[in-house]
Coordinates of C-alpha atoms and ligand atoms in Angstrom, one line a residue:
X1199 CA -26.5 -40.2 54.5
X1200 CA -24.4 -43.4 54.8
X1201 CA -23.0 -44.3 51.3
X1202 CA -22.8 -48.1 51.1
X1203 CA -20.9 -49.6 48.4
X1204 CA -20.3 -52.9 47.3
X1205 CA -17.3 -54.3 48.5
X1206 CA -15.2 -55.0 45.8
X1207 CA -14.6 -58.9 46.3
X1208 CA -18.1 -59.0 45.5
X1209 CA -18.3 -57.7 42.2
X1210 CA -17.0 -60.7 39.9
X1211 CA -18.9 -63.3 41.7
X1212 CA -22.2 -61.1 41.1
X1213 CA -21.5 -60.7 37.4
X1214 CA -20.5 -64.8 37.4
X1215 CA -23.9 -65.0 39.1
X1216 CA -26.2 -63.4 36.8
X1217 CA -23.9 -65.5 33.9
X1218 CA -24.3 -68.6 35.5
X1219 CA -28.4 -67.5 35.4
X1220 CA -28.0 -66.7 31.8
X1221 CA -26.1 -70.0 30.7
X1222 CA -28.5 -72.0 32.7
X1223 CA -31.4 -70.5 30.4
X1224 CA -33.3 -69.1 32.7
X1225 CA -33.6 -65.9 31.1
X1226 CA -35.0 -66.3 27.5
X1227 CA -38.3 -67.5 27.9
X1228 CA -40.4 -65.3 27.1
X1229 CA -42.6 -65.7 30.6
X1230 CA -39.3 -64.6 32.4
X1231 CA -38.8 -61.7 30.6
X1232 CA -42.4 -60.7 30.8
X1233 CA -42.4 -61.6 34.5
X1234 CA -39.4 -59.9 35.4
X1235 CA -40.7 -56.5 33.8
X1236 CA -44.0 -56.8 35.7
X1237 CA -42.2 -56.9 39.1
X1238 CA -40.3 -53.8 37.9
X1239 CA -43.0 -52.1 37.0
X1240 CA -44.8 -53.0 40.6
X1241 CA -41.8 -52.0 42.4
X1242 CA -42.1 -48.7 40.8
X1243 CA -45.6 -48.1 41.7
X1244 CA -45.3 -49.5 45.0
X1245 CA -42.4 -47.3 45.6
X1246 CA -43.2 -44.0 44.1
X1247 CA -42.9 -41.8 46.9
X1248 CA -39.7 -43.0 48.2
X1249 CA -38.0 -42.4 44.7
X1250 CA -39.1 -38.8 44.6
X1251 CA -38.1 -38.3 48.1
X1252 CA -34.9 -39.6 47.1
X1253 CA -35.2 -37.1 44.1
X1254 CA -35.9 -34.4 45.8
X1255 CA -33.3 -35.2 48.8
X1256 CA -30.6 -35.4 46.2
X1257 CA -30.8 -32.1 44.0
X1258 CA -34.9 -30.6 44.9
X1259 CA -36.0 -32.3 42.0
X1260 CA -39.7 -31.1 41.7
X1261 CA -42.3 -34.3 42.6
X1262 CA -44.3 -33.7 39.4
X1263 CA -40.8 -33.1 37.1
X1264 CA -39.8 -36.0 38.7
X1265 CA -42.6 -38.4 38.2
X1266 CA -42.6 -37.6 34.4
X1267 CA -39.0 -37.5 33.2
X1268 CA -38.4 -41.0 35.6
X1269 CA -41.0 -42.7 36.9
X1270 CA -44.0 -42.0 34.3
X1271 CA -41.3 -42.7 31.6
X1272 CA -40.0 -45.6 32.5
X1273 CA -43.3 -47.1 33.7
X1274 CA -44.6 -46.1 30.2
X1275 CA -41.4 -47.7 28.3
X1276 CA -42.2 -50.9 30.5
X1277 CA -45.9 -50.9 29.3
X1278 CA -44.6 -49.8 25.3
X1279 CA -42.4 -53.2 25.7
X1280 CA -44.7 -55.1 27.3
X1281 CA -47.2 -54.6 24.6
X1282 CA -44.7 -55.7 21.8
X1283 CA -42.5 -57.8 22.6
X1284 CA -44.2 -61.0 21.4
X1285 CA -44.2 -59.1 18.0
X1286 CA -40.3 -58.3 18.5
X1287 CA -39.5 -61.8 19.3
X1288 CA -41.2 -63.0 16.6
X1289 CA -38.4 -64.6 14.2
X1290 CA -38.0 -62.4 11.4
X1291 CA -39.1 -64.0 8.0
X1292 CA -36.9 -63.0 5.0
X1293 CA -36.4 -63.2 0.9
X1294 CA -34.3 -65.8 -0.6
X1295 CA -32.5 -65.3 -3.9
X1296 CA -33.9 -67.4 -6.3
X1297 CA -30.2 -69.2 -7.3
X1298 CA -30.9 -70.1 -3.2
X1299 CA -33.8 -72.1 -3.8
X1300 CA -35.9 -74.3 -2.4
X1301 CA -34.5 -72.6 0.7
X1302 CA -36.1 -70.4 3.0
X1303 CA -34.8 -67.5 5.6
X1304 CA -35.1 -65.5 8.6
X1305 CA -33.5 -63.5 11.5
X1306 CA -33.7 -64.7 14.9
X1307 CA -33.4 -61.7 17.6
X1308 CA -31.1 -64.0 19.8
X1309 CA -30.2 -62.6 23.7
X1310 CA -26.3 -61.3 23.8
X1311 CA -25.8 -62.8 27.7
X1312 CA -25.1 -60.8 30.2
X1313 CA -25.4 -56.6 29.9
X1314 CA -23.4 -53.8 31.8
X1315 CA -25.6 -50.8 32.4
X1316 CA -24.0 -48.0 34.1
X1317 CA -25.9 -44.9 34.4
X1318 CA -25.4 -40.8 35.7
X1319 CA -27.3 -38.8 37.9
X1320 CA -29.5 -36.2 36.6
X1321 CA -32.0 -38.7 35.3
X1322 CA -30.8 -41.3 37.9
X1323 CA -34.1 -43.5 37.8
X1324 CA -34.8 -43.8 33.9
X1325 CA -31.6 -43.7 32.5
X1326 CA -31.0 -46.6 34.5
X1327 CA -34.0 -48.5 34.1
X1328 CA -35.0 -48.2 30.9
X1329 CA -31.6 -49.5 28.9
X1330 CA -32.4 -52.9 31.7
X1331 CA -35.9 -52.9 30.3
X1332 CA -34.3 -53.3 26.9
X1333 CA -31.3 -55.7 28.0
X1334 CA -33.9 -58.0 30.6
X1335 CA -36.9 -57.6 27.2
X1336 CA -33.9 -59.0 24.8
X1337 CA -33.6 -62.4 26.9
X1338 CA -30.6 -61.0 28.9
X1339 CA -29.1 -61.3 32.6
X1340 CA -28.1 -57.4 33.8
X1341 CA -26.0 -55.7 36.0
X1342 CA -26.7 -52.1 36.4
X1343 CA -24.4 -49.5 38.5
X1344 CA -26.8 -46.7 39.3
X1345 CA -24.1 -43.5 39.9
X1346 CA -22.6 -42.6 43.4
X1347 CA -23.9 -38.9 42.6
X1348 CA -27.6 -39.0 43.1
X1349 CA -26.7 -41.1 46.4
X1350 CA -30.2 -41.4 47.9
X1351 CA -31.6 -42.4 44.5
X1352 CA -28.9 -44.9 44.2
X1353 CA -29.7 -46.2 47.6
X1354 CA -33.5 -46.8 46.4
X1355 CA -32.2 -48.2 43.2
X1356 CA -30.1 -51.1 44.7
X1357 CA -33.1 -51.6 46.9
X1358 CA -35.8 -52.1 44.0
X1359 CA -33.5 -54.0 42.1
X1360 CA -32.7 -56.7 44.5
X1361 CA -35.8 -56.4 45.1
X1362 CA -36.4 -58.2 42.0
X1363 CA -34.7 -61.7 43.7
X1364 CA -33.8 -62.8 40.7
X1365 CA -29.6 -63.2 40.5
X1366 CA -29.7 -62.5 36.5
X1367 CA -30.9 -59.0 37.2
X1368 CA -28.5 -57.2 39.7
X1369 CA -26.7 -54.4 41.1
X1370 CA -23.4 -52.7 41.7
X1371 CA -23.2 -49.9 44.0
X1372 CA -20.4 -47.3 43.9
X1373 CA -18.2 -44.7 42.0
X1374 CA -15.0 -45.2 40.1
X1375 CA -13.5 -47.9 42.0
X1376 CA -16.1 -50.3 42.1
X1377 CA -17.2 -49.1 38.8
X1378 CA -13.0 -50.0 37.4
X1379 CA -13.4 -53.5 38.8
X1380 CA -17.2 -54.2 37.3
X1381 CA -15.4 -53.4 34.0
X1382 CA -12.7 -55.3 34.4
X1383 CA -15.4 -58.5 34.2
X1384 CA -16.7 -59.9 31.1
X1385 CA -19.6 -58.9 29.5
X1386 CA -21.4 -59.1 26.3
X1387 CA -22.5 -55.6 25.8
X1388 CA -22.0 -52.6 27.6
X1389 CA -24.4 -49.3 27.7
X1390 CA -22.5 -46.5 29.4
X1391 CA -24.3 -43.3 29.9
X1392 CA -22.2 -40.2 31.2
X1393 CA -19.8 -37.9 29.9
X1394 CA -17.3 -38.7 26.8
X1395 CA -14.2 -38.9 29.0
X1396 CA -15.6 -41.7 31.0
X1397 CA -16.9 -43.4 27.9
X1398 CA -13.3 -43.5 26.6
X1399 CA -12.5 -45.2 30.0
X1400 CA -15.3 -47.6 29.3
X1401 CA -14.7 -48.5 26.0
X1402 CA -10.7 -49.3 26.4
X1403 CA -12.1 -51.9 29.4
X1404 CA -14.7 -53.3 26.7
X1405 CA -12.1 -53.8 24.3
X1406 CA -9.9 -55.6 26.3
X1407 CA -13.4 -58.4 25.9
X1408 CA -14.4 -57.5 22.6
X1409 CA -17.7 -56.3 24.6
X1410 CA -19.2 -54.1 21.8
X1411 CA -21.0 -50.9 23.7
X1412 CA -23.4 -47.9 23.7
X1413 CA -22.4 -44.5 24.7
X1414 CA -24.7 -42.5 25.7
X1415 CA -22.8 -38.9 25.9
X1416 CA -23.6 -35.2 25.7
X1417 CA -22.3 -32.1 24.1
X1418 CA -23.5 -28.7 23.1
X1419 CA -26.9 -29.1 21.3
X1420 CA -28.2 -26.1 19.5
X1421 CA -31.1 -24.2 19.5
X1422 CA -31.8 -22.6 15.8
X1423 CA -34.3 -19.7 15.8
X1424 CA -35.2 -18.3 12.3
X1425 CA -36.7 -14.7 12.2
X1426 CA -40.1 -16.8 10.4
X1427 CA -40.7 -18.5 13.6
X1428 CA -43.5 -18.3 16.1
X1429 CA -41.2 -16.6 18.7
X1430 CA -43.6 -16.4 22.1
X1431 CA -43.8 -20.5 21.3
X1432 CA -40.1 -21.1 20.7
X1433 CA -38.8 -18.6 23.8
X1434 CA -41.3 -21.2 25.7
X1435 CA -40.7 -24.3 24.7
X1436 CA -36.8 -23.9 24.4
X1437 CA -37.1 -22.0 28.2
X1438 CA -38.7 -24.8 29.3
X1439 CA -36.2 -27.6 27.5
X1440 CA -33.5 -26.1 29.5
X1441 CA -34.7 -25.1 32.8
X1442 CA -36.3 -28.5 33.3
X1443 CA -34.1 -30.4 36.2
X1444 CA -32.0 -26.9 36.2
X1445 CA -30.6 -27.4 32.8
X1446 CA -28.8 -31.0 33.9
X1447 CA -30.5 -32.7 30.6
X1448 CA -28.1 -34.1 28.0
X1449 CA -30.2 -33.0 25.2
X1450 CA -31.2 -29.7 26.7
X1451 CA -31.0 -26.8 24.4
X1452 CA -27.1 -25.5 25.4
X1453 CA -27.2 -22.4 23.5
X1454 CA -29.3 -20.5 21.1
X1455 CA -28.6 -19.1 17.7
X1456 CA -31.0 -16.6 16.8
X1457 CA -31.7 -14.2 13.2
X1458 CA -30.7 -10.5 14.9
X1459 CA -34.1 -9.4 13.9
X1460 CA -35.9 -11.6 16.6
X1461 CA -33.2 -11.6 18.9
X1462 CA -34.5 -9.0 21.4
X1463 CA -38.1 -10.0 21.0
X1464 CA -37.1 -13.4 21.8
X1465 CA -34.7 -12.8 24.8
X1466 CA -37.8 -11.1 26.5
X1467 CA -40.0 -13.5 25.6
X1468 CA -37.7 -16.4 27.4
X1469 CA -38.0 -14.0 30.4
X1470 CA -41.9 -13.7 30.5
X1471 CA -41.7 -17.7 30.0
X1472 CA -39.1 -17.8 33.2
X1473 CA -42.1 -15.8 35.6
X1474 CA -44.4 -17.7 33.9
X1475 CA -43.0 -21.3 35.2
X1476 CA -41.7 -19.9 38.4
X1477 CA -42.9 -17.3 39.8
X1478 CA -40.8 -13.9 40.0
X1479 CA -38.9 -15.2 43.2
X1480 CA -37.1 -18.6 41.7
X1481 CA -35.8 -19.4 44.3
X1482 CA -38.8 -20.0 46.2
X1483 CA -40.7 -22.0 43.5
X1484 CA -41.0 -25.6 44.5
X1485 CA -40.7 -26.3 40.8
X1486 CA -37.1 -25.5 40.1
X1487 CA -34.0 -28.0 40.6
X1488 CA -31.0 -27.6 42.4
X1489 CA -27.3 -27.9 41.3
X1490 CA -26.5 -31.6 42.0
X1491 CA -23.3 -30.6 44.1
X1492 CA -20.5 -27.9 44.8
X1493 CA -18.3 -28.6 42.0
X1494 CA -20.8 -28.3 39.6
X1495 CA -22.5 -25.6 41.1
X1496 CA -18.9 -23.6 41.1
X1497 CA -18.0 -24.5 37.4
X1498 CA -21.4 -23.1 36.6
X1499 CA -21.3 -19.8 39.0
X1500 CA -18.3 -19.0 36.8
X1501 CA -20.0 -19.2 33.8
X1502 CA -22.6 -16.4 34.8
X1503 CA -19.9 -13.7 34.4
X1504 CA -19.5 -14.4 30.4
X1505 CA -21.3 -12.0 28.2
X1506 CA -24.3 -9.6 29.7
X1507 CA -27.3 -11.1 31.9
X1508 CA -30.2 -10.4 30.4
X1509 CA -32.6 -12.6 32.3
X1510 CA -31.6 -14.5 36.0
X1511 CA -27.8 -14.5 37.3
X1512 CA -28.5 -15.1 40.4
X1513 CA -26.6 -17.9 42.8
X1514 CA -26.9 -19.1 46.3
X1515 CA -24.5 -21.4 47.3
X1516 CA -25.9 -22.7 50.5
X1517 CA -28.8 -24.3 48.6
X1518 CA -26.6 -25.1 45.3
X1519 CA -29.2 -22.6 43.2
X1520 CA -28.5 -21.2 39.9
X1521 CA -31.4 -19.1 38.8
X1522 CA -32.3 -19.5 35.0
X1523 CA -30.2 -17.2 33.4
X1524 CA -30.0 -16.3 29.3
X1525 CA -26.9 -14.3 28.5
X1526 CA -27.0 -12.4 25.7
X1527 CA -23.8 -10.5 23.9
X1528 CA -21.3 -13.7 24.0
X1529 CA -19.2 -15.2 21.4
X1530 CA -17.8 -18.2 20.3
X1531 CA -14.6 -17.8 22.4
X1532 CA -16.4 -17.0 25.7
X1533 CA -15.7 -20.1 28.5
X1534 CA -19.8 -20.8 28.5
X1535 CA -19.4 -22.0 24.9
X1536 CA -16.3 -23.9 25.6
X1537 CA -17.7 -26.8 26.9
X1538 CA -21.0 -28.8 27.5
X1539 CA -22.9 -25.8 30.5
X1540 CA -25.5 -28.8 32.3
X1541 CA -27.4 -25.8 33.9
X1542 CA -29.6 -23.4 33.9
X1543 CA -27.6 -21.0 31.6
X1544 CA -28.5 -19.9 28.2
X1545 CA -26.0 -18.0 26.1
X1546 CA -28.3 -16.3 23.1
X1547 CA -26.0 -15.6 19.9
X1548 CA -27.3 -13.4 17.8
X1549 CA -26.3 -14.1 13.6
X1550 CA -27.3 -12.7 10.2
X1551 CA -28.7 -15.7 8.8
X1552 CA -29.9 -19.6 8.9
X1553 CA -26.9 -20.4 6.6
X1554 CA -24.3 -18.4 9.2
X1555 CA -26.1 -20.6 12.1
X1556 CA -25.5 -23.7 10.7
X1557 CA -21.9 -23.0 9.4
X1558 CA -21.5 -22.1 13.2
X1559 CA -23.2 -25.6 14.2
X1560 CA -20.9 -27.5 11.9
X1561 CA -17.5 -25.8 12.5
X1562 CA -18.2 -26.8 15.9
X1563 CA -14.2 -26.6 16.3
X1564 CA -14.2 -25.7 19.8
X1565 CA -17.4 -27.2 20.3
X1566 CA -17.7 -31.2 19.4
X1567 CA -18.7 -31.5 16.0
X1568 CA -21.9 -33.6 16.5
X1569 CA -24.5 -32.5 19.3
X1570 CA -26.8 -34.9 20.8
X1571 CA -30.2 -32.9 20.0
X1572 CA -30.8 -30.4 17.4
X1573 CA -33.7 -28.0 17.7
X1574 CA -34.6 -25.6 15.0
X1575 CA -37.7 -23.1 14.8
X1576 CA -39.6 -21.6 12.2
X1577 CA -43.2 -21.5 10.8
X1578 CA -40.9 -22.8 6.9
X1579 CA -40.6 -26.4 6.5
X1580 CA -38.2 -25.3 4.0
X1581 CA -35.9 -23.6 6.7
X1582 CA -36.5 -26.1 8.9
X1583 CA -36.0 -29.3 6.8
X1584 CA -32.3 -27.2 5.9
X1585 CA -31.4 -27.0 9.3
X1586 CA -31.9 -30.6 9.7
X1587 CA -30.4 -31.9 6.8
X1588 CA -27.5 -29.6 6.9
X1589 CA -26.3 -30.1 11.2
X1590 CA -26.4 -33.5 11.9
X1591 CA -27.4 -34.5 15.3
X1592 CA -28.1 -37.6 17.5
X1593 CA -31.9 -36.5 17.3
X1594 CA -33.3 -33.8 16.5
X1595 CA -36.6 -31.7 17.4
X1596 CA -38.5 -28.9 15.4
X1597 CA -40.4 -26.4 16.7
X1598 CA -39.8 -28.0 19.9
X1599 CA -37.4 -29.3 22.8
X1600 CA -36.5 -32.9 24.2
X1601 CA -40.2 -34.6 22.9
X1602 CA -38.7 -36.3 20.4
X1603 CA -37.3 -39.1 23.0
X1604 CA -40.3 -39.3 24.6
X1605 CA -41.6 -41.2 21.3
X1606 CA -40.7 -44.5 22.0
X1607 CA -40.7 -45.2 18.0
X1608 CA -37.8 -42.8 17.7
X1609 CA -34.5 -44.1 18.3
X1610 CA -32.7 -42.4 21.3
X1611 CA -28.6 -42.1 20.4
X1612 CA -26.1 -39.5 19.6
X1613 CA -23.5 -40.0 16.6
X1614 CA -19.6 -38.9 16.6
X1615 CA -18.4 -37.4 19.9
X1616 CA -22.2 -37.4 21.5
X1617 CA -22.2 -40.9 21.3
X1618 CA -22.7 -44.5 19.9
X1619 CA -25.6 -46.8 19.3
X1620 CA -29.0 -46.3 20.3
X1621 CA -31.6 -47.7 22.6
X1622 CA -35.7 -46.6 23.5
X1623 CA -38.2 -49.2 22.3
X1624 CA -37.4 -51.8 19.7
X1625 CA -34.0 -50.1 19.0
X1626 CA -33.1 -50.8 22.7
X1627 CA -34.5 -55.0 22.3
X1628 CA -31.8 -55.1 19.0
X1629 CA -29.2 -53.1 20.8
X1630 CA -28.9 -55.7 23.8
X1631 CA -30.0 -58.5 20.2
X1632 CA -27.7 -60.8 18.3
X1633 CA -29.5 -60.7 14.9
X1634 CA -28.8 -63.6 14.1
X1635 CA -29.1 -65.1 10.5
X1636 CA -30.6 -68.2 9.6
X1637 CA -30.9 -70.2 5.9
X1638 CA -32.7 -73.2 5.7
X1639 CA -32.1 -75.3 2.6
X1640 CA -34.4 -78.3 1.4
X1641 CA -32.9 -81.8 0.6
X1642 CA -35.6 -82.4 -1.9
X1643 CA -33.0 -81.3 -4.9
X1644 CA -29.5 -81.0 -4.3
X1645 CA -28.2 -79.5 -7.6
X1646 CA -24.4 -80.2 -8.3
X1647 CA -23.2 -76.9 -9.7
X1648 CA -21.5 -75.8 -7.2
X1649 CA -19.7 -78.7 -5.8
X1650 CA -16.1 -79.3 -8.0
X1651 CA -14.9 -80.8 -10.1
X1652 CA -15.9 -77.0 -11.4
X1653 CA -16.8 -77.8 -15.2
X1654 CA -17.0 -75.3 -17.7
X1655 CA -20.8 -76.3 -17.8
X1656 CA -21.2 -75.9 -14.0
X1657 CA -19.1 -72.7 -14.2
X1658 CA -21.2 -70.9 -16.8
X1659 CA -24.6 -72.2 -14.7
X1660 CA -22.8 -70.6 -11.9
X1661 CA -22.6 -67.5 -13.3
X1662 CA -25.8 -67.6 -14.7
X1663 CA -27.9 -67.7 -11.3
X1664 CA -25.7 -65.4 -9.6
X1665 CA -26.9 -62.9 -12.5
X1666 CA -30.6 -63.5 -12.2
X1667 CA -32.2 -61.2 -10.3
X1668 CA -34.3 -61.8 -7.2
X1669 CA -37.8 -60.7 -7.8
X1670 CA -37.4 -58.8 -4.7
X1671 CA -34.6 -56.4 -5.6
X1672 CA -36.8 -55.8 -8.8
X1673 CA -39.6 -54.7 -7.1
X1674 CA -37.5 -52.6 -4.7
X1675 CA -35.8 -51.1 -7.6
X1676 CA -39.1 -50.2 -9.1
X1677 CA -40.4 -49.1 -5.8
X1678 CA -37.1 -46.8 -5.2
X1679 CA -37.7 -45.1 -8.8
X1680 CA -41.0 -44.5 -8.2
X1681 CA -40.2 -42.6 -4.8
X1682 CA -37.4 -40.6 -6.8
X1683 CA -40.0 -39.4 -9.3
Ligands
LIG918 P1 -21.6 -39.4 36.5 O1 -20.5 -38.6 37.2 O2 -22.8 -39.9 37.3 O3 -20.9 -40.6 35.8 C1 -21.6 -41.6 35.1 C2 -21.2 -42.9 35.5 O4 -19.8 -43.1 35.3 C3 -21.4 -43.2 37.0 O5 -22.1 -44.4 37.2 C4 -20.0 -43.2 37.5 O6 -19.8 -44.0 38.7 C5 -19.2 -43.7 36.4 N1 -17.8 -43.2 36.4 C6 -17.3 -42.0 36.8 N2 -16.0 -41.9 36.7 C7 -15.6 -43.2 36.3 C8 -14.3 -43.7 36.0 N3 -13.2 -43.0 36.1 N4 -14.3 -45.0 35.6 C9 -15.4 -45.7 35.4 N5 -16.6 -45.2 35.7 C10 -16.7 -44.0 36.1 O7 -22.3 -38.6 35.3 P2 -21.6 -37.5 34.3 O8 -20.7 -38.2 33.5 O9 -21.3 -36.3 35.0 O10 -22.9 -37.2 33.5 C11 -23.1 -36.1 32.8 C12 -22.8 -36.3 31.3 O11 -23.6 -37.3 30.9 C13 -23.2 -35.1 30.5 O12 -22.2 -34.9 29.5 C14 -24.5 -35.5 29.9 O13 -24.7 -34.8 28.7 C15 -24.3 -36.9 29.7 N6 -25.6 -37.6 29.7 C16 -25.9 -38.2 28.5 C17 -27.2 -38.8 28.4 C18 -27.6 -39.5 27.2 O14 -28.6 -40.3 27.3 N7 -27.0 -39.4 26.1 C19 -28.0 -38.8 29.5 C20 -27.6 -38.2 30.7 C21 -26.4 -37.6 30.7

């Protein structure tokens, strides 16, 4: 297909466009931002079938993968916004110290301007939509780059969006040049999602604007399995967590640390799961994704020859397919644990213990020390609730894979080299939010203690209500001791 991109003498006057949209007011009302997300959300519906064509065209994304991870989610994150934000918009209504008073106080979420959204391919739909959900729900103009790499999705994106006829909400189209000149423009936040060389990129461009942003990255995210675990549920659900869109998830399991004990039973048990989900000729099933080009598909053809195959290993490049593959027998120094895999390749470690699994989570050296997910199993909550509390993670799962960021309550973020900030929900509305705080005093009483000539009376009256305690911080204290015992 025809690539078109926007011509870079376009992209400042689109980005001044949508600003002049947002200075003019246009977008705060509530009725806009309501409005606006209706049309997305008919756009989506109406368009369905071209997006999954578009999906499938670009890596044989299966229709029914495709409609859950992008279409179903983001529809569903429009409806979860919808639903609330009259409730998020609502001014927030807050304690005043008593020295304060007659005052009163509250936090107003106030729109930032104008957001920068640019997004990757393997979830090309939602992980573009869903941060302009959050930026269009927060009062905002947006201008979202959908990525070059997913090029018939892209072409379907640009089309819905402008679909939109609204010049606050609009679109970029292209790869890293037209992507260097959108962020050589202003803007008052930028959400980047995409790998953590990029994101370095990104953020030296927002500093040169003081644009604060949210990375979105990736990393290696571990999958813990304790010999006390349920192990034909764990080889499933972690089987399926990364052979969903052919392993290209950011949060999908990368590798798996297993007790020794379990490790054969649950190498064979990821291989039942494999014929389960496709059939015993992969590369035939309708329901497994391709390799989203040749460069990729060559990085991860190498990694097939680390360690031994114990289920898949199979390649075709013609079609760009990786069969799901767990390798068993590697080590930390093998090239598959070197770097981030994105595809269908499981390395399965086998260690003596939970405690040597997490010390090999946290001297992730080689590795990046924070992952974006973290999935542990085990029937203990005591193993589990170590795991957890011991690794940190961007978000974490147990006794399952990826779920917890389909729970729209849960922030979505990663923390140290997986990322920055957060988005999903609510925390997506305060991400693209000033909160902003206000103090209203009365002019009823206007006490002079604190205007000079500073007396010694005034001065010991000063002292004296900065020392009495709110009634509030009492009661929290109480409450906080009480939780402690
Ligand atoms: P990509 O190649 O599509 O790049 C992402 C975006 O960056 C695109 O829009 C692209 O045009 C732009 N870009 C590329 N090079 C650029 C440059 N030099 N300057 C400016 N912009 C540039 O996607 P990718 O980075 O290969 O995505 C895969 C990575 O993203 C993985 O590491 C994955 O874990 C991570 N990821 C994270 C999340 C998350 O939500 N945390 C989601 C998906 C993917």
């Amino acid at each position: 297909m025809e690539f078109i991109t926007t011509p870079l003498d376009d992209i400042a006057p689109k980005v001044l466009a949508a600003r002049a949209a947002f200075e003019k007011g246009t977008t705060r009302p509530a009725a806009w931002r309501i409005a606006t997300l209706k049309r997305m959300r008919s756009l989506l519906e109406a368009r369905e079938e071209r997006l999954l064509d578009a999906l499938v065209a670009d890596f044989g994304k299966p229709r029914a993968e495709a409609w859950l991870t992008e279409i179903g989610f983001t529809v569903g994150d429009i409806d979860h916004t919808l639903a609330n934000l009259a409730l998020w918009m609502k001014p927030d209504r807050v304690g005043t110290p008593v020295a304060f008073k007659p005052g009163s106080s509250h936090i107003i979420s106030e729109p930032v301007g104008v957001v920068c959204d640019i997004a990757p391919w393997n979830y090309p739909v939602q992980l573009l939509l869903v941060p302009m959900v959050a930026a269009i729900a927060a009062g905002n103009a947006v201008v979202a780059k959908p990525s070059e790499l997913a090029p018939h999705t892209a072409a379907e994106l640009v089309d819905l969006i402008e679909a939109i006829g609204d010049p606050a909400v609009t679109v970029v189209q292209g790869g890293v040049a037209e992507t260097t000149e959108l962020l050589a423009q202003r803007f008052d936040h930028i959400i980047y999602t995409g790998n953590s060389r990029v994101a370095r990129i990104v953020m030296r461009a927002a500093a040169e604007h003081l644009t604060p942003v949210t990375l979105e990255l990736g990393g290696k995210s571990p999958a813990i399995v304790s010999r006390n675990a349920n192990i034909a549920v764990a080889a499933k659900r972690i089987a399926w967590g990364k052979f969903v869109n052919a392993g290209q998830t950011c949060i999908a399991p990368d590798y798996v640390l297993v007790e020794e004990s379990v490790h054969d039973e649950l190498v064979a048990a990821m291989g039942k799961a494999v014929e389960e989900f496709y059939g015993t000729d992969v590369q035939a099933s309708a329901d497994f994704t391709r390799i989203v080009n040749e460069p990729h598909f060559h990085r991860l053809e190498k990694l097939l020859h680390n360690g031994t195959v114990a289920v898949g290993g199979q390649s075709d490049v013609d079609t760009r397919y990786i069969a799901p593959t767990v390798l068993t027998g590697i080590t930390k120094d093998d090239p598959v644990m070197a770097e981030e895999i994105f595809g269908p390749i499981l390395p399965v470690i086998s260690v003596q213990s939970l405690d040597e699994a997490i010390g090999f989570v946290k001297d992730g050296s080689a590795m990046g020390d924070k992952p974006l997910a973290l999935y542990t199993f085990s029937e203990s909550d005591a193993e589990n609730d170590k795991v957890v509390a011991e690794c940190t993670s961007g978000g974490a799962c147990v006794n399952g894979t990826l779920f917890h960021i389909s729970n729209p309550h849960l922030p979505f973020g990663g923390v140290g080299e997986s990322g920055m900030g957060s988005y999903h929900g609510k925390f997506g509305f305060d991400a693209f939010s000033h909160q902003r705080g206000v103090h209203t005093r009365s002019t009823k009483i206007d006490p002079s203690f604190t205007y000079p000539p500073y007396t010694a009376k005034k001065f010991k009256l000063i002292r004296k209500g900065m020392s009495m305690s709110d009634p509030r911080d009492v009661v929290a204290k109480a409450r906080g001791w009480f939780h402690k015992a």
